[in-house]
């Protein structure tokens, strides 16, 4: 039986998963999303164009490749329809290559309304959600009230929809009022369902396991990052799904022993968008320079991303949780003209030094201890091999991988498809 390979983010999202999945997809038969929803924004750049995907897997631009939206995903037909329209405009032929799990849950308009009302209710304590309805949809899933893609095939779908909507309208009464034009949103939503219905729905757990037994190669594409995982992230400032490797088992229906390579992606520094703890954040000129050089503005919401140094205790934690076999570093070029680089190597809290994360990063005063490295002050545009990198860049990577205990097998030196060093 073939094993399924996994690509996921080891930080707080936006590590460059889309770019790496798009590159690696050429070696696979199927790319499958296993969790998250339109809160994700995965950017691909090639042929002088830029594409941002939210729900559609990042293998869609590779001809002949099947792209699957797994049961663990939450899907908003409205966002999805817009994505499909922009694929059509780019002449991407997706109709026969984009499959949707019947067990994926649907985001309905009142889920987005609830998301906005819940955030308004939290005031200063808000999560900084993307307001795509993610939290309320997963709540209905675990609360056993949700609507699934397969329900669209049932004759009583409208009844099911009305029951869920009415429950939401009752719930909304406990929240502060927020602007939401339900009639208009519902109209757009029902129109968009037709684009979804035009695709093939599958029993994805059978589809995936059959494909593996036929020797097909599958790449599972993560969304968000491990520090946003509902169980292990900086709770409550997290998303509502399991973003770690374990999420592949539940989000696609594959057994743990069928997990193959796990490629963990980290930026050469660290970013976070939305609220919550971020120990190595640099609210100073360094942070501003990282944001500017890295063009750190959200792909989904356009918000400025918070920036800081790479955090090795944090990465060791997520390498452990995911069983990472290969590391990929992205955006190393963003550091090109920093004279000095830093990495957090341990934390000081509760009067002691530790290389473990505390139970609650939100309520622990953590003071990271840093190591410094000299920068390389050169462009990496011409470097196509590891050996061709400037000496100081190699030293930086070698030092980090020694501390992390896993090799960097890929190094991304720019947003474009071809700017990737395979080691
Ligand atoms: P994702 O959510 O993990 O797919 O990442 P995003 O697409 O949200 O954010 C990553 C951003 O960095 C995008 O704008 C990419 O085009 C860009 N990017 C990816 N890899 C590199 C790289 O190696 N260097 C630079 N400068 N930009 C990169
Ligand atoms: P990709 O796949 C970065 C963050 C939000 C917020 C928190 C909860 O592009 O890496 P949610 O909408 O899920 O309720 O928001 O999680 N968040 C992300 N941050 N990248 C993402 O996805 C994210 N998806 C959600 O900013 O802090
Ligand atoms: Mg993103």
Short mmCIF file of C-alpha atoms and ligand atoms in Angstrom, two decimals:
data_model
loop_
_atom_site.label_atom_id
_atom_site.label_comp_id
_atom_site.label_asym_id
_atom_site.label_seq_id
_atom_site.Cartn_x
_atom_site.Cartn_y
_atom_site.Cartn_z
CA UNK A 1 0.00 0.00 0.00
CA UNK A 2 1.30 3.45 -0.95
CA UNK A 3 1.64 5.95 1.90
CA UNK A 4 0.28 9.46 1.95
CA UNK A 5 2.74 12.37 2.27
CA UNK A 6 1.88 15.48 4.22
CA UNK A 7 2.82 19.16 3.94
CA UNK A 8 1.90 21.48 6.75
CA UNK A 9 2.85 24.72 8.47
CA UNK A 10 4.90 24.59 11.69
CA UNK A 11 4.19 28.14 12.87
CA UNK A 12 1.06 30.34 12.93
CA UNK A 13 0.14 29.90 9.26
CA UNK A 14 1.25 31.58 6.02
CA UNK A 15 4.54 29.69 5.93
CA UNK A 16 4.30 29.36 2.14
CA UNK A 17 2.45 26.03 1.98
CA UNK A 18 0.71 26.93 -1.30
CA UNK A 19 3.97 27.56 -3.11
CA UNK A 20 5.59 24.33 -1.93
CA UNK A 21 2.51 22.18 -2.62
CA UNK A 22 2.27 23.65 -6.14
CA UNK A 23 5.93 22.78 -6.74
CA UNK A 24 5.82 19.25 -5.33
CA UNK A 25 2.44 18.45 -6.90
CA UNK A 26 4.16 17.52 -10.17
CA UNK A 27 5.35 14.29 -8.47
CA UNK A 28 1.87 13.31 -7.20
CA UNK A 29 -1.42 11.98 -8.59
CA UNK A 30 -3.70 13.61 -6.03
CA UNK A 31 -3.48 16.67 -3.76
CA UNK A 32 -5.98 16.67 -0.88
CA UNK A 33 -6.96 19.31 1.66
CA UNK A 34 -7.81 17.72 5.02
CA UNK A 35 -8.94 20.57 7.32
CA UNK A 36 -9.69 24.27 7.56
CA UNK A 37 -11.68 26.25 5.07
CA UNK A 38 -11.75 29.68 3.47
CA UNK A 39 -9.79 31.11 6.40
CA UNK A 40 -6.78 29.79 4.45
CA UNK A 41 -5.10 31.87 1.77
CA UNK A 42 -2.46 29.99 -0.22
CA UNK A 43 -0.45 32.03 -2.73
CA UNK A 44 1.08 30.62 -5.91
CA UNK A 45 3.27 32.57 -8.33
CA UNK A 46 4.30 31.41 -11.78
CA UNK A 47 4.38 32.65 -15.36
CA UNK A 48 4.31 36.23 -14.09
CA UNK A 49 0.93 35.70 -12.40
CA UNK A 50 -0.21 35.41 -8.79
CA UNK A 51 -3.07 33.19 -7.62
CA UNK A 52 -4.62 32.93 -4.15
CA UNK A 53 -6.50 29.76 -3.23
CA UNK A 54 -8.78 29.45 -0.20
CA UNK A 55 -10.61 26.13 -0.52
CA UNK A 56 -9.22 24.63 -3.71
CA UNK A 57 -6.08 22.50 -3.18
CA UNK A 58 -2.83 23.97 -4.51
CA UNK A 59 -2.37 21.17 -7.06
CA UNK A 60 -5.09 22.60 -9.31
CA UNK A 61 -2.66 24.30 -11.72
CA UNK A 62 -0.88 21.02 -12.51
CA UNK A 63 -2.51 19.32 -15.47
CA UNK A 64 -4.10 15.88 -14.99
CA UNK A 65 -3.72 16.00 -11.23
CA UNK A 66 -6.79 15.22 -9.08
CA UNK A 67 -7.59 17.70 -6.30
CA UNK A 68 -9.72 16.54 -3.41
CA UNK A 69 -11.49 18.55 -0.72
CA UNK A 70 -11.59 16.14 2.21
CA UNK A 71 -14.22 15.50 4.88
CA UNK A 72 -12.28 17.53 7.47
CA UNK A 73 -12.68 20.72 5.44
CA UNK A 74 -15.48 23.25 5.98
CA UNK A 75 -16.67 24.68 2.67
CA UNK A 76 -18.47 27.92 1.91
CA UNK A 77 -20.07 27.51 -1.53
CA UNK A 78 -19.97 31.27 -2.01
CA UNK A 79 -16.21 31.67 -1.54
CA UNK A 80 -15.75 28.46 -3.50
CA UNK A 81 -17.76 29.73 -6.46
CA UNK A 82 -15.63 32.88 -6.63
CA UNK A 83 -12.49 30.74 -6.63
CA UNK A 84 -13.86 28.58 -9.42
CA UNK A 85 -14.75 31.68 -11.45
CA UNK A 86 -11.22 33.00 -11.19
CA UNK A 87 -9.84 29.58 -12.19
CA UNK A 88 -12.11 29.69 -15.24
CA UNK A 89 -10.80 33.13 -16.09
CA UNK A 90 -7.28 31.68 -15.98
CA UNK A 91 -8.44 28.87 -18.31
CA UNK A 92 -7.84 26.17 -15.71
CA UNK A 93 -9.80 23.08 -16.57
CA UNK A 94 -11.00 21.85 -13.17
CA UNK A 95 -14.42 20.23 -13.73
CA UNK A 96 -13.17 16.65 -13.88
CA UNK A 97 -10.20 17.15 -11.56
CA UNK A 98 -11.82 18.69 -8.50
CA UNK A 99 -13.61 16.30 -6.16
CA UNK A 100 -15.50 17.14 -2.99
CA UNK A 101 -16.09 14.84 -0.03
CA UNK A 102 -19.74 14.27 0.80
CA UNK A 103 -18.77 14.48 4.46
CA UNK A 104 -17.24 17.97 4.27
CA UNK A 105 -19.33 20.43 6.30
CA UNK A 106 -21.04 23.43 4.73
CA UNK A 107 -20.57 26.99 5.94
CA UNK A 108 -23.98 28.69 5.68
CA UNK A 109 -24.50 32.49 5.77
CA UNK A 110 -25.59 32.52 9.41
CA UNK A 111 -22.27 30.85 10.39
CA UNK A 112 -20.49 33.97 9.13
CA UNK A 113 -23.00 36.14 10.95
CA UNK A 114 -22.39 34.20 14.18
CA UNK A 115 -18.62 34.50 13.73
CA UNK A 116 -18.89 38.30 13.47
CA UNK A 117 -21.32 38.54 16.41
CA UNK A 118 -19.18 36.28 18.59
CA UNK A 119 -16.08 38.36 17.90
CA UNK A 120 -18.01 41.59 18.63
CA UNK A 121 -19.19 40.04 21.90
CA UNK A 122 -15.59 39.23 22.92
CA UNK A 123 -14.53 42.86 22.48
CA UNK A 124 -10.84 43.27 23.35
CA UNK A 125 -10.49 39.52 23.89
CA UNK A 126 -11.40 38.78 20.27
CA UNK A 127 -9.52 35.99 18.48
CA UNK A 128 -8.94 38.06 15.37
CA UNK A 129 -10.85 35.49 13.35
CA UNK A 130 -10.92 35.78 9.56
CA UNK A 131 -14.74 36.01 9.99
CA UNK A 132 -15.29 33.26 7.42
CA UNK A 133 -17.60 31.32 9.74
CA UNK A 134 -15.00 28.69 10.63
CA UNK A 135 -15.58 28.49 14.41
CA UNK A 136 -19.40 28.31 14.27
CA UNK A 137 -19.30 25.68 11.49
CA UNK A 138 -16.94 23.38 13.42
CA UNK A 139 -19.09 23.99 16.53
CA UNK A 140 -22.12 22.71 14.64
CA UNK A 141 -20.06 19.75 13.43
CA UNK A 142 -19.02 18.66 16.94
CA UNK A 143 -22.40 19.74 18.30
CA UNK A 144 -23.96 17.33 15.76
CA UNK A 145 -26.09 19.94 14.04
CA UNK A 146 -24.07 20.54 10.90
CA UNK A 147 -24.99 20.35 7.23
CA UNK A 148 -22.74 18.39 4.92
CA UNK A 149 -22.05 18.51 1.19
CA UNK A 150 -23.79 15.14 0.80
CA UNK A 151 -26.97 16.63 2.30
CA UNK A 152 -27.31 18.69 -0.88
CA UNK A 153 -28.35 15.41 -2.55
CA UNK A 154 -31.20 14.84 -0.06
CA UNK A 155 -34.77 15.76 -0.98
CA UNK A 156 -35.29 17.52 2.34
CA UNK A 157 -32.18 19.72 2.12
CA UNK A 158 -34.25 22.93 2.42
CA UNK A 159 -35.87 21.67 5.61
CA UNK A 160 -32.47 20.86 7.08
CA UNK A 161 -31.16 24.26 6.07
CA UNK A 162 -34.13 26.14 7.59
CA UNK A 163 -33.82 24.23 10.88
CA UNK A 164 -30.14 25.14 11.19
CA UNK A 165 -30.75 28.76 10.20
CA UNK A 166 -33.55 29.13 12.76
CA UNK A 167 -31.34 27.72 15.48
CA UNK A 168 -28.70 30.29 14.54
CA UNK A 169 -31.24 33.13 14.58
CA UNK A 170 -32.17 32.20 18.15
CA UNK A 171 -28.53 32.07 19.17
CA UNK A 172 -27.83 35.45 17.60
CA UNK A 173 -30.16 37.05 20.12
CA UNK A 174 -27.60 36.61 22.89
CA UNK A 175 -24.95 38.48 20.92
CA UNK A 176 -24.54 42.18 20.17
CA UNK A 177 -26.05 43.35 16.90
CA UNK A 178 -23.74 43.38 13.89
CA UNK A 179 -24.57 44.40 10.33
CA UNK A 180 -25.61 41.42 8.23
CA UNK A 181 -28.02 41.40 5.31
CA UNK A 182 -29.29 37.84 5.60
CA UNK A 183 -31.69 37.99 2.65
CA UNK A 184 -28.97 39.19 0.27
CA UNK A 185 -26.38 36.74 1.62
CA UNK A 186 -28.81 33.83 1.36
CA UNK A 187 -29.62 34.68 -2.24
CA UNK A 188 -25.92 34.70 -3.20
CA UNK A 189 -25.33 31.50 -1.22
CA UNK A 190 -28.13 29.54 -2.92
CA UNK A 191 -26.97 30.75 -6.34
CA UNK A 192 -23.44 29.60 -5.57
CA UNK A 193 -24.57 26.11 -4.61
CA UNK A 194 -25.12 25.34 -8.28
CA UNK A 195 -21.39 25.64 -8.99
CA UNK A 196 -20.73 23.17 -6.19
CA UNK A 197 -23.38 20.76 -7.43
CA UNK A 198 -21.72 20.72 -10.86
CA UNK A 199 -18.67 19.00 -9.33
CA UNK A 200 -18.28 15.33 -8.44
CA UNK A 201 -19.07 14.41 -4.82
CA UNK A 202 -17.21 11.39 -3.47
CA UNK A 203 -17.10 9.15 -0.43
CA UNK A 204 -13.60 10.41 0.09
CA UNK A 205 -12.47 7.85 2.67
CA UNK A 206 -13.02 5.09 0.08
CA UNK A 207 -11.64 7.20 -2.71
CA UNK A 208 -8.38 7.93 -0.84
CA UNK A 209 -7.82 4.40 0.41
CA UNK A 210 -8.59 2.87 -3.00
CA UNK A 211 -6.17 5.27 -4.63
CA UNK A 212 -3.44 4.33 -2.15
CA UNK A 213 -4.02 0.63 -2.72
CA UNK A 214 -3.69 1.20 -6.47
CA UNK A 215 -0.28 2.77 -5.80
CA UNK A 216 -1.36 6.37 -6.47
CA UNK A 217 0.72 9.08 -4.82
CA UNK A 218 -1.22 11.49 -2.60
CA UNK A 219 -0.05 14.71 -1.02
CA UNK A 220 -2.11 16.05 1.90
CA UNK A 221 -2.06 19.86 2.06
CA UNK A 222 -2.44 21.49 5.46
CA UNK A 223 -3.98 24.86 6.13
CA UNK A 224 -3.18 27.26 8.97
CA UNK A 225 -0.23 26.20 11.13
CA UNK A 226 0.46 23.87 14.06
CA UNK A 227 0.42 26.74 16.58
CA UNK A 228 -3.20 27.39 15.52
CA UNK A 229 -4.19 23.76 16.21
CA UNK A 230 -7.33 23.51 18.34
CA UNK A 231 -5.65 21.13 20.85
CA UNK A 232 -1.99 22.14 20.84
CA UNK A 233 -1.97 25.74 19.64
CA UNK A 234 -2.06 28.93 21.70
CA UNK A 235 -5.61 28.25 22.90
CA UNK A 236 -8.00 30.06 22.76
CA UNK A 237 -6.21 32.08 20.05
CA UNK A 238 -6.38 29.22 17.56
CA UNK A 239 -8.54 28.00 14.72
CA UNK A 240 -11.17 25.29 15.20
CA UNK A 241 -9.54 22.29 13.52
CA UNK A 242 -6.62 19.93 14.05
CA UNK A 243 -3.98 21.40 11.80
CA UNK A 244 -1.34 18.79 12.69
CA UNK A 245 -0.56 15.45 11.02
CA UNK A 246 -3.22 13.72 13.14
CA UNK A 247 -5.74 15.86 11.24
CA UNK A 248 -4.83 13.97 8.05
CA UNK A 249 -6.15 10.73 9.59
CA UNK A 250 -9.48 12.24 10.63
CA UNK A 251 -9.75 14.71 7.76
CA UNK A 252 -9.27 12.17 4.99
CA UNK A 253 -9.98 8.85 6.66
CA UNK A 254 -6.51 7.31 6.43
CA UNK A 255 -5.02 5.09 9.11
CA UNK A 256 -1.97 6.38 11.05
CA UNK A 257 0.37 3.73 9.62
CA UNK A 258 -0.34 5.08 6.13
CA UNK A 259 1.29 8.43 6.85
CA UNK A 260 4.57 8.69 4.88
CA UNK A 261 6.81 11.75 4.67
CA UNK A 262 5.79 14.73 6.77
CA UNK A 263 7.19 17.95 5.35
CA UNK A 264 7.06 20.75 7.89
CA UNK A 265 7.35 24.30 6.59
CA UNK A 266 8.82 27.21 8.50
CA UNK A 267 9.63 30.71 7.44
CA UNK A 268 13.19 31.92 8.10
CA UNK A 269 11.53 34.19 10.67
CA UNK A 270 8.06 34.08 12.20
CA UNK A 271 4.70 35.78 11.65
CA UNK A 272 1.24 35.71 13.11
CA UNK A 273 -1.97 37.40 12.04
CA UNK A 274 -4.76 38.01 14.56
CA UNK A 275 -4.51 38.10 18.35
CA UNK A 276 -2.67 35.83 20.77
CA UNK A 277 0.78 35.17 22.23
CA UNK A 278 3.88 35.42 20.06
CA UNK A 279 7.03 35.20 22.22
CA UNK A 280 9.58 36.35 19.60
CA UNK A 281 7.46 39.18 18.19
CA UNK A 282 9.47 42.31 17.34
CA UNK A 283 7.30 45.38 17.81
CA UNK A 284 10.11 47.60 16.60
CA UNK A 285 12.16 48.44 13.52
CA UNK A 286 13.18 44.81 13.05
CA UNK A 287 9.55 43.73 12.92
CA UNK A 288 8.73 46.52 10.51
CA UNK A 289 11.65 45.61 8.25
CA UNK A 290 10.56 41.95 8.21
CA UNK A 291 7.00 42.99 7.32
CA UNK A 292 8.20 45.26 4.56
CA UNK A 293 10.79 42.92 3.03
CA UNK A 294 8.52 39.89 3.41
CA UNK A 295 5.41 41.74 2.22
CA UNK A 296 3.64 40.36 5.26
CA UNK A 297 0.01 41.25 4.64
CA UNK A 298 -2.72 38.58 4.87
CA UNK A 299 -3.71 36.70 1.70
CA UNK A 300 -7.30 36.32 2.97
CA UNK A 301 -7.97 39.49 4.97
CA UNK A 302 -5.17 41.88 3.90
CA UNK A 303 -4.31 42.53 7.57
CA UNK A 304 -0.69 43.42 8.46
CA UNK A 305 1.00 40.33 9.91
CA UNK A 306 2.89 40.58 13.18
CA UNK A 307 6.58 39.69 12.66
CA UNK A 308 9.47 38.40 14.77
CA UNK A 309 12.48 36.09 14.89
CA UNK A 310 12.33 32.36 14.29
CA UNK A 311 11.49 30.48 17.51
CA UNK A 312 13.28 27.15 17.93
CA UNK A 313 11.52 25.89 21.12
CA UNK A 314 8.25 26.55 19.28
CA UNK A 315 9.48 24.68 16.19
CA UNK A 316 10.80 21.75 18.22
CA UNK A 317 7.34 21.47 19.76
CA UNK A 318 5.55 21.36 16.42
CA UNK A 319 8.15 19.02 14.87
CA UNK A 320 7.38 16.67 17.76
CA UNK A 321 3.60 16.92 17.38
CA UNK A 322 3.71 16.29 13.65
CA UNK A 323 6.44 13.67 13.32
CA UNK A 324 8.23 15.89 10.80
CA UNK A 325 10.63 13.95 8.56
CA UNK A 326 11.73 16.83 6.32
CA UNK A 327 11.96 20.55 6.92
CA UNK A 328 11.37 23.22 4.33
CA UNK A 329 12.49 26.79 4.96
CA UNK A 330 10.73 29.53 3.03
CA UNK A 331 11.40 33.25 2.65
CA UNK A 332 15.10 33.03 3.51
CA UNK A 333 15.60 35.78 0.89
CA UNK A 334 13.69 38.17 3.16
CA UNK A 335 16.74 38.15 5.46
CA UNK A 336 19.13 39.13 2.64
CA UNK A 337 20.03 42.51 4.03
CA UNK A 338 19.84 42.00 7.75
CA UNK A 339 23.37 42.47 9.17
CA UNK A 340 22.51 40.27 12.17
CA UNK A 341 19.97 37.45 12.51
CA UNK A 342 18.52 35.99 15.66
CA UNK A 343 16.80 32.78 16.72
CA UNK A 344 15.18 32.05 20.08
CA UNK A 345 16.89 28.93 21.46
CA UNK A 346 15.18 28.65 24.85
CA UNK A 347 12.61 30.37 27.04
CA UNK A 348 12.90 31.85 30.51
CA UNK A 349 9.71 31.75 32.59
CA UNK A 350 8.68 31.08 36.19
CA UNK A 351 12.26 31.82 37.22
CA UNK A 352 13.84 29.04 35.15
CA UNK A 353 15.28 28.34 31.69
CA UNK A 354 13.35 25.80 29.62
CA UNK A 355 13.24 24.48 26.08
CA UNK A 356 9.58 23.47 26.51
CA UNK A 357 6.53 25.62 25.95
CA UNK A 358 4.56 26.41 29.12
CA UNK A 359 0.98 25.11 29.55
CA UNK A 360 -0.50 28.48 28.82
CA UNK A 361 1.51 30.84 26.67
CA UNK A 362 -1.33 33.35 27.04
CA UNK A 363 -0.79 33.75 30.78
CA UNK A 364 2.92 33.07 31.18
CA UNK A 365 5.48 35.80 30.90
CA UNK A 366 7.98 34.21 28.55
CA UNK A 367 11.34 35.79 27.89
CA UNK A 368 13.10 34.13 24.93
CA UNK A 369 16.91 33.71 24.98
CA UNK A 370 18.43 34.39 21.58
CA UNK A 371 21.46 33.30 19.60
CA UNK A 372 22.81 35.72 16.97
CA UNK A 373 24.28 34.96 13.58
CA UNK A 374 25.95 37.18 10.99
CA UNK A 375 23.84 37.95 7.89
CA UNK A 376 24.97 37.40 4.27
CA UNK A 377 24.17 40.71 2.62
CA UNK A 378 23.68 39.23 -0.82
CA UNK A 379 20.90 38.28 -3.21
CA UNK A 380 20.03 34.57 -3.40
CA UNK A 381 18.47 34.87 -6.86
CA UNK A 382 21.24 32.98 -8.61
CA UNK A 383 21.60 30.22 -6.01
CA UNK A 384 20.12 27.00 -7.40
CA UNK A 385 21.91 24.56 -5.08
CA UNK A 386 22.62 24.49 -1.37
CA UNK A 387 26.34 24.79 -2.04
CA UNK A 388 25.79 27.96 -4.07
CA UNK A 389 24.26 29.77 -1.07
CA UNK A 390 26.44 32.37 0.69
CA UNK A 391 28.58 30.86 3.46
CA UNK A 392 26.64 32.68 6.22
CA UNK A 393 23.31 31.44 4.88
CA UNK A 394 24.61 27.85 4.95
CA UNK A 395 25.93 28.37 8.48
CA UNK A 396 22.54 29.74 9.58
CA UNK A 397 20.70 26.73 8.12
CA UNK A 398 23.22 24.22 9.47
CA UNK A 399 23.00 25.70 12.96
CA UNK A 400 19.18 25.66 12.98
CA UNK A 401 18.91 22.12 11.72
CA UNK A 402 21.39 20.97 14.35
CA UNK A 403 19.16 22.42 17.09
CA UNK A 404 15.95 21.17 15.43
CA UNK A 405 17.26 17.67 14.73
CA UNK A 406 15.63 17.40 11.29
CA UNK A 407 17.28 18.29 7.96
CA UNK A 408 16.20 21.17 5.73
CA UNK A 409 15.59 19.33 2.48
CA UNK A 410 14.04 22.33 0.71
CA UNK A 411 14.92 26.01 0.81
CA UNK A 412 12.71 28.57 -0.87
CA UNK A 413 14.45 31.74 -2.05
CA UNK A 414 11.53 33.65 -3.57
CA UNK A 415 7.76 33.46 -4.17
CA UNK A 416 8.08 32.08 -7.71
CA UNK A 417 7.70 28.41 -8.48
CA UNK A 418 11.28 27.96 -9.68
CA UNK A 419 12.90 29.64 -6.68
CA UNK A 420 13.37 26.48 -4.69
CA UNK A 421 16.52 24.62 -3.73
CA UNK A 422 16.09 20.88 -3.30
CA UNK A 423 18.87 19.42 -1.28
P1 LIG B 1 0.39 29.83 2.91
O1 LIG B 1 -0.89 30.25 3.54
O2 LIG B 1 1.23 28.99 3.83
O3 LIG B 1 0.23 29.19 1.56
O4 LIG B 1 1.23 31.17 2.68
P2 LIG B 1 0.66 32.57 2.10
O5 LIG B 1 0.44 32.42 0.65
O6 LIG B 1 -0.47 33.08 2.92
O7 LIG B 1 1.86 33.55 2.42
C1 LIG B 1 3.14 33.30 1.96
C2 LIG B 1 3.60 34.53 1.12
O8 LIG B 1 4.99 34.46 0.90
C3 LIG B 1 2.97 34.57 -0.26
O9 LIG B 1 2.82 35.90 -0.64
C4 LIG B 1 4.01 33.88 -1.14
O10 LIG B 1 3.96 34.32 -2.49
C5 LIG B 1 5.28 34.33 -0.48
N1 LIG B 1 6.40 33.39 -0.55
C6 LIG B 1 6.41 32.04 -0.50
N2 LIG B 1 7.67 31.55 -0.51
C7 LIG B 1 8.49 32.64 -0.54
C8 LIG B 1 9.91 32.81 -0.52
O11 LIG B 1 10.69 31.86 -0.45
N3 LIG B 1 10.37 34.09 -0.55
C9 LIG B 1 9.54 35.17 -0.60
N4 LIG B 1 10.08 36.38 -0.62
N5 LIG B 1 8.20 35.05 -0.62
C10 LIG B 1 7.69 33.80 -0.57
P1 LIG B 2 -3.20 29.73 5.96
O1 LIG B 2 -3.72 28.40 5.51
C1 LIG B 2 -2.71 32.62 9.20
C2 LIG B 2 -5.87 32.79 12.23
C3 LIG B 2 -6.75 34.03 12.26
C4 LIG B 2 -7.10 34.07 13.72
C5 LIG B 2 -7.25 32.60 14.09
C6 LIG B 2 -8.67 32.08 14.05
O2 LIG B 2 -3.25 30.77 4.92
O3 LIG B 2 -1.87 29.59 6.61
P2 LIG B 2 -10.45 31.57 12.16
O4 LIG B 2 -10.89 32.36 10.97
O5 LIG B 2 -9.85 30.24 11.80
O6 LIG B 2 -11.51 31.46 13.20
O7 LIG B 2 -9.29 32.45 12.82
O8 LIG B 2 -6.47 31.88 13.13
N1 LIG B 2 -5.82 32.10 10.91
C7 LIG B 2 -4.76 32.14 10.10
N2 LIG B 2 -3.59 32.80 10.20
N3 LIG B 2 -2.93 31.79 8.15
C8 LIG B 2 -4.09 31.11 8.04
O9 LIG B 2 -4.30 30.19 7.07
C9 LIG B 2 -5.09 31.30 9.02
N4 LIG B 2 -6.33 30.80 9.21
C10 LIG B 2 -6.76 31.30 10.37
O10 LIG B 2 -6.02 35.17 11.85
O11 LIG B 2 -6.02 34.59 14.46
MG1 LIG B 3 -1.94 32.03 4.00
#
